[in-house]
mmCIF file of C-alpha atoms in Angstrom:
data_model
loop_
_atom_site.group_PDB
_atom_site.id
_atom_site.type_symbol
_atom_site.label_atom_id
_atom_site.label_comp_id
_atom_site.label_asym_id
_atom_site.label_seq_id
_atom_site.Cartn_x
_atom_site.Cartn_y
_atom_site.Cartn_z
ATOM 1 C CA LEU A 1275 123.774 64.115 233.058
ATOM 2 C CA THR A 1276 122.803 65.626 236.564
ATOM 3 C CA ARG A 1277 126.228 64.436 237.868
ATOM 4 C CA ILE A 1278 127.884 66.206 235.052
ATOM 5 C CA GLN A 1279 125.913 69.454 235.702
ATOM 6 C CA ARG A 1280 126.972 69.315 239.365
ATOM 7 C CA LEU A 1281 130.634 69.030 238.264
ATOM 8 C CA VAL A 1282 130.195 72.136 236.112
ATOM 9 C CA ASP A 1283 128.453 74.041 238.976
ATOM 10 C CA ASN A 1284 131.364 73.024 241.299
ATOM 11 C CA GLU A 1285 133.848 74.396 238.610
ATOM 12 C CA ALA A 1286 135.512 70.796 238.414
ATOM 13 C CA TRP A 1287 136.400 71.590 234.927
ATOM 14 C CA ASP A 1288 138.843 68.607 234.138
ATOM 15 C CA ASP A 1289 136.267 66.095 235.658
ATOM 16 C CA ALA A 1290 133.516 67.657 233.713
ATOM 17 C CA ILE A 1291 135.245 67.666 230.589
ATOM 18 C CA SER A 1292 136.273 64.074 230.956
ATOM 19 C CA ALA A 1293 132.725 63.135 231.951
ATOM 20 C CA LEU A 1294 131.164 65.101 229.071
ATOM 21 C CA THR A 1295 133.438 63.527 226.567
ATOM 22 C CA SER A 1296 132.486 60.081 227.636
ATOM 23 C CA PHE A 1297 128.903 60.815 227.948
ATOM 24 C CA ARG A 1298 128.594 62.348 224.351
ATOM 25 C CA LEU A 1299 130.537 59.273 222.976
ATOM 26 C CA GLN A 1300 128.022 56.894 224.524
ATOM 27 C CA PHE A 1301 124.881 58.917 223.895
ATOM 28 C CA PRO A 1302 125.682 61.243 221.028
ATOM 29 C CA ALA A 1303 122.101 62.415 220.354
ATOM 30 C CA PHE A 1304 120.780 62.644 224.035
ATOM 31 C CA GLU A 1305 120.204 66.059 225.104
ATOM 32 C CA ARG A 1306 122.723 67.260 222.723
ATOM 33 C CA PRO A 1307 122.050 71.016 222.955
ATOM 34 C CA GLU A 1308 122.442 70.723 226.822
ATOM 35 C CA THR A 1309 125.662 68.636 226.625
ATOM 36 C CA ASP A 1310 126.961 71.068 223.971
ATOM 37 C CA ARG A 1311 126.292 74.005 226.471
ATOM 38 C CA LEU A 1312 128.031 72.248 229.261
ATOM 39 C CA THR A 1313 130.871 71.227 227.103
ATOM 40 C CA TYR A 1314 131.453 74.872 225.903
ATOM 41 C CA GLU A 1315 131.172 76.242 229.408
ATOM 42 C CA ALA A 1316 133.730 73.657 230.748
ATOM 43 C CA TYR A 1317 136.154 74.292 227.877
ATOM 44 C CA LEU A 1318 135.901 77.973 228.077
ATOM 45 C CA ALA A 1319 136.476 78.160 231.831
ATOM 46 C CA ARG A 1320 139.252 75.672 231.869
ATOM 47 C CA GLY A 1321 140.930 77.401 228.908
ATOM 48 C CA LEU A 1322 140.843 80.750 230.606
ATOM 49 C CA GLU A 1323 142.372 79.178 233.798
ATOM 50 C CA MET A 1324 145.148 77.577 231.891
ATOM 51 C CA ILE A 1325 145.947 80.366 229.512
ATOM 52 C CA SER A 1326 146.344 82.858 232.391
ATOM 53 C CA GLY A 1327 148.570 80.343 234.296
ATOM 54 C CA ASP A 1328 151.553 78.339 233.216
ATOM 55 C CA GLN A 1329 150.116 76.153 230.594
ATOM 56 C CA VAL A 1330 149.401 78.571 227.919
ATOM 57 C CA GLU A 1331 149.310 76.298 224.970
ATOM 58 C CA LEU A 1332 146.836 73.905 226.423
ATOM 59 C CA GLY A 1333 144.613 76.825 227.460
ATOM 60 C CA MET A 1334 144.581 77.970 223.816
ATOM 61 C CA ALA A 1335 143.563 74.349 222.790
ATOM 62 C CA TYR A 1336 140.778 74.310 225.087
ATOM 63 C CA LEU A 1337 139.623 77.765 223.965
ATOM 64 C CA ASP A 1338 139.764 76.345 220.370
ATOM 65 C CA GLU A 1339 137.473 73.433 221.365
ATOM 66 C CA ALA A 1340 135.109 75.856 222.955
ATOM 67 C CA GLU A 1341 134.934 77.902 219.867
ATOM 68 C CA LYS A 1342 133.758 75.035 217.921
ATOM 69 C CA LEU A 1343 130.655 75.046 220.094
ATOM 70 C CA GLY A 1344 129.987 78.695 220.121
ATOM 71 C CA ASP A 1345 131.394 82.223 219.880
ATOM 72 C CA LEU A 1346 134.129 83.163 222.365
ATOM 73 C CA PRO A 1347 133.458 86.183 224.605
ATOM 74 C CA GLN A 1348 135.872 89.094 224.162
ATOM 75 C CA GLU A 1349 137.781 88.176 227.248
ATOM 76 C CA ALA A 1350 138.650 84.907 225.779
ATOM 77 C CA LEU A 1351 139.619 86.500 222.432
ATOM 78 C CA ASP A 1352 141.816 88.956 224.295
ATOM 79 C CA TYR A 1353 143.569 86.381 226.284
ATOM 80 C CA ARG A 1354 144.151 84.244 222.993
ATOM 81 C CA LEU A 1355 145.741 87.178 221.416
ATOM 82 C CA TRP A 1356 148.052 87.898 224.427
ATOM 83 C CA ALA A 1357 148.928 84.199 224.520
ATOM 84 C CA GLU A 1358 149.864 84.255 220.685
ATOM 85 C CA LEU A 1359 152.163 87.319 221.409
ATOM 86 C CA TYR A 1360 153.651 85.709 224.446
ATOM 87 C CA LEU A 1361 154.287 82.360 222.646
ATOM 88 C CA ALA A 1362 155.955 84.316 219.759
ATOM 89 C CA GLY A 1363 158.135 86.017 222.274
ATOM 90 C CA ILE A 1364 159.105 83.141 224.171
ATOM 91 C CA ALA A 1365 159.911 81.151 221.014
ATOM 92 C CA TYR A 1366 162.710 83.637 220.399
ATOM 93 C CA TYR A 1367 163.756 84.364 223.978
ATOM 94 C CA GLY A 1368 167.406 83.834 224.262
ATOM 95 C CA VAL A 1369 167.803 83.128 220.582
ATOM 96 C CA ASN A 1370 166.879 86.456 218.837
ATOM 97 C CA TRP A 1371 166.445 89.242 221.269
ATOM 98 C CA ASP A 1372 165.138 91.632 218.602
ATOM 99 C CA ILE A 1373 162.150 89.537 217.722
ATOM 100 C CA ALA A 1374 161.486 88.519 221.314
ATOM 101 C CA ALA A 1375 161.382 92.259 222.223
ATOM 102 C CA MET A 1376 159.069 93.141 219.306
ATOM 103 C CA ASN A 1377 156.610 90.491 220.590
ATOM 104 C CA PHE A 1378 157.011 91.444 224.312
ATOM 105 C CA ARG A 1379 156.706 95.121 223.463
ATOM 106 C CA GLU A 1380 153.276 94.614 221.936
ATOM 107 C CA LEU A 1381 152.154 92.412 224.690
ATOM 108 C CA CYS A 1382 153.433 94.850 227.293
ATOM 109 C CA LEU A 1383 151.353 97.578 225.708
ATOM 110 C CA ALA A 1384 148.303 95.640 225.478
ATOM 111 C CA ALA A 1385 148.422 93.510 228.614
ATOM 112 C CA PRO A 1386 151.220 94.469 230.928
ATOM 113 C CA PHE A 1387 150.088 92.071 233.683
ATOM 114 C CA TYR A 1388 150.064 88.930 231.373
ATOM 115 C CA GLN A 1389 152.874 86.538 231.990
ATOM 116 C CA SER A 1390 155.237 89.245 233.254
ATOM 117 C CA ALA A 1391 155.248 90.827 229.732
ATOM 118 C CA CYS A 1392 157.021 94.011 230.643
ATOM 119 C CA ASP A 1393 159.707 92.267 232.634
ATOM 120 C CA ARG A 1394 160.316 90.114 229.691
ATOM 121 C CA LEU A 1395 160.452 93.194 227.405
ATOM 122 C CA ILE A 1396 163.004 94.797 229.760
ATOM 123 C CA GLU A 1397 165.230 91.703 229.756
ATOM 124 C CA SER A 1398 165.005 91.200 226.078
ATOM 125 C CA LEU A 1399 165.917 94.915 225.389
ATOM 126 C CA VAL A 1400 168.872 94.842 227.855
ATOM 127 C CA SER A 1401 170.040 91.609 226.384
ATOM 128 C CA LEU A 1402 169.759 92.988 222.806
ATOM 129 C CA GLY A 1403 171.694 96.121 224.025
ATOM 130 C CA ASP A 1404 174.378 93.885 225.516
ATOM 131 C CA GLN A 1405 174.455 92.006 222.268
ATOM 132 C CA PHE A 1406 175.100 95.233 220.242
ATOM 133 C CA ALA A 1407 177.523 96.473 222.927
ATOM 134 C CA TYR A 1408 179.501 93.274 222.795
ATOM 135 C CA ALA A 1409 179.742 93.629 218.902
ATOM 136 C CA GLN A 1410 180.840 97.263 219.605
ATOM 137 C CA ASP A 1411 177.877 98.296 217.696
ATOM 138 C CA TRP A 1412 177.420 101.296 219.935
ATOM 139 C CA CYS A 1413 174.715 103.463 218.351
ATOM 140 C CA PRO A 1414 172.040 100.643 218.312
ATOM 141 C CA ALA A 1415 173.128 99.647 221.816
ATOM 142 C CA GLU A 1416 172.661 103.191 223.012
ATOM 143 C CA SER A 1417 169.153 103.322 221.433
ATOM 144 C CA THR A 1418 168.061 99.794 222.724
ATOM 145 C CA TYR A 1419 169.353 100.715 226.263
ATOM 146 C CA ARG A 1420 167.435 104.065 226.195
ATOM 147 C CA GLU A 1421 164.207 102.087 225.401
ATOM 148 C CA ALA A 1422 164.917 99.606 228.183
ATOM 149 C CA SER A 1423 165.376 102.551 230.547
ATOM 150 C CA GLN A 1424 161.957 104.092 229.451
ATOM 151 C CA TRP A 1425 160.355 100.634 230.444
ATOM 152 C CA GLY A 1426 162.098 100.859 233.982
ATOM 153 C CA ALA A 1427 165.459 99.134 233.491
ATOM 154 C CA ALA A 1428 168.336 100.435 235.606
ATOM 155 C CA VAL A 1429 170.823 100.709 232.643
ATOM 156 C CA ASN A 1430 172.296 104.321 232.996
ATOM 157 C CA ASP A 1431 175.943 102.858 233.076
ATOM 158 C CA GLN A 1432 175.332 100.976 229.873
ATOM 159 C CA ILE A 1433 173.695 104.043 228.257
ATOM 160 C CA GLY A 1434 176.728 106.270 229.155
ATOM 161 C CA GLN A 1435 179.168 103.675 227.778
ATOM 162 C CA ALA A 1436 177.118 103.083 224.570
ATOM 163 C CA GLN A 1437 176.732 106.987 224.014
ATOM 164 C CA ALA A 1438 180.446 107.390 224.458
ATOM 165 C CA GLY A 1439 181.193 104.630 222.061
ATOM 166 C CA CYS A 1440 178.665 105.926 219.615
ATOM 167 C CA ALA A 1441 180.047 109.402 219.729
ATOM 168 C CA GLY A 1442 183.627 108.131 219.117
ATOM 169 C CA ALA A 1443 182.535 105.637 216.422
ATOM 170 C CA THR A 1444 180.863 108.329 214.274
ATOM 171 C CA PRO A 1445 183.308 110.455 212.397
ATOM 172 C CA THR A 1446 182.258 114.087 211.964
ATOM 173 C CA PRO A 1447 182.316 115.154 208.261
ATOM 174 C CA GLY A 1448 184.731 117.957 207.539
ATOM 175 C CA ALA A 1449 186.595 119.548 204.636
ATOM 176 C CA ILE A 1450 188.778 117.196 202.637
ATOM 177 C CA THR A 1451 192.385 118.860 202.320
ATOM 178 C CA ASP A 1452 195.633 117.916 200.536
ATOM 179 C CA THR A 1453 194.084 116.489 197.414
ATOM 180 C CA LEU A 1454 195.131 116.652 193.850
ATOM 181 C CA SER A 1455 192.636 118.259 191.275
ATOM 182 C CA ILE A 1456 191.426 116.124 188.536
ATOM 183 C CA THR A 1457 190.312 119.026 186.224
ATOM 184 C CA GLY A 1458 191.725 118.821 182.758
ATOM 185 C CA THR A 1459 192.347 115.091 182.615
ATOM 186 C CA LEU A 1460 190.663 112.922 180.217
ATOM 187 C CA PRO A 1461 189.472 109.365 180.781
ATOM 188 C CA LEU A 1462 191.397 106.487 179.398
ATOM 189 C CA SER A 1463 190.016 104.784 176.415
ATOM 190 C CA ASN A 1464 189.806 100.955 176.119
ATOM 191 C CA THR A 1465 192.966 100.870 174.072
ATOM 192 C CA GLU A 1466 195.137 103.148 176.023
ATOM 193 C CA SER A 1467 197.046 101.918 179.038
ATOM 194 C CA ALA A 1468 197.643 103.914 182.174
ATOM 195 C CA PRO A 1469 201.318 105.441 182.448
#
């Protein structure tokens, strides 16, 4: 157990977790509160390292294991929420730009530094705008490009093109002329036929 304590003190989390798992299997009742504390500390620390790096899902799994042994601090709860938003955004990244943008928008507002959230939001918005523009759906394209611009995207040309397309695609209602009056006519009954 002293060797395991040194591993935890030296922040050798993977080795500590492996040693603690073996120790707890061999000696399930020996110093259980202490081994639980050490295991919690190792899972929590390793989870936070991984969740803020490139192994988000594994980091979440370590945090889940730590939570079985004790309450997670607010920092870990925040990271777990950010990771969930990130994973939801990545799941639709390149597949459904609208859903990806929705998740990265929330993440960018909550934690702009996490996993390049704002950069991914901008890319999702620009790609969604491009998708609208390709379909010549100019008004949603303009709106989407404008939002991307607010986040820092350089899309002035796209905004101009979409704005022109939207203005040209939206007819302005005016007076209807050259029509016949229907006043004084009666509807046909079921037995009558049209002339």
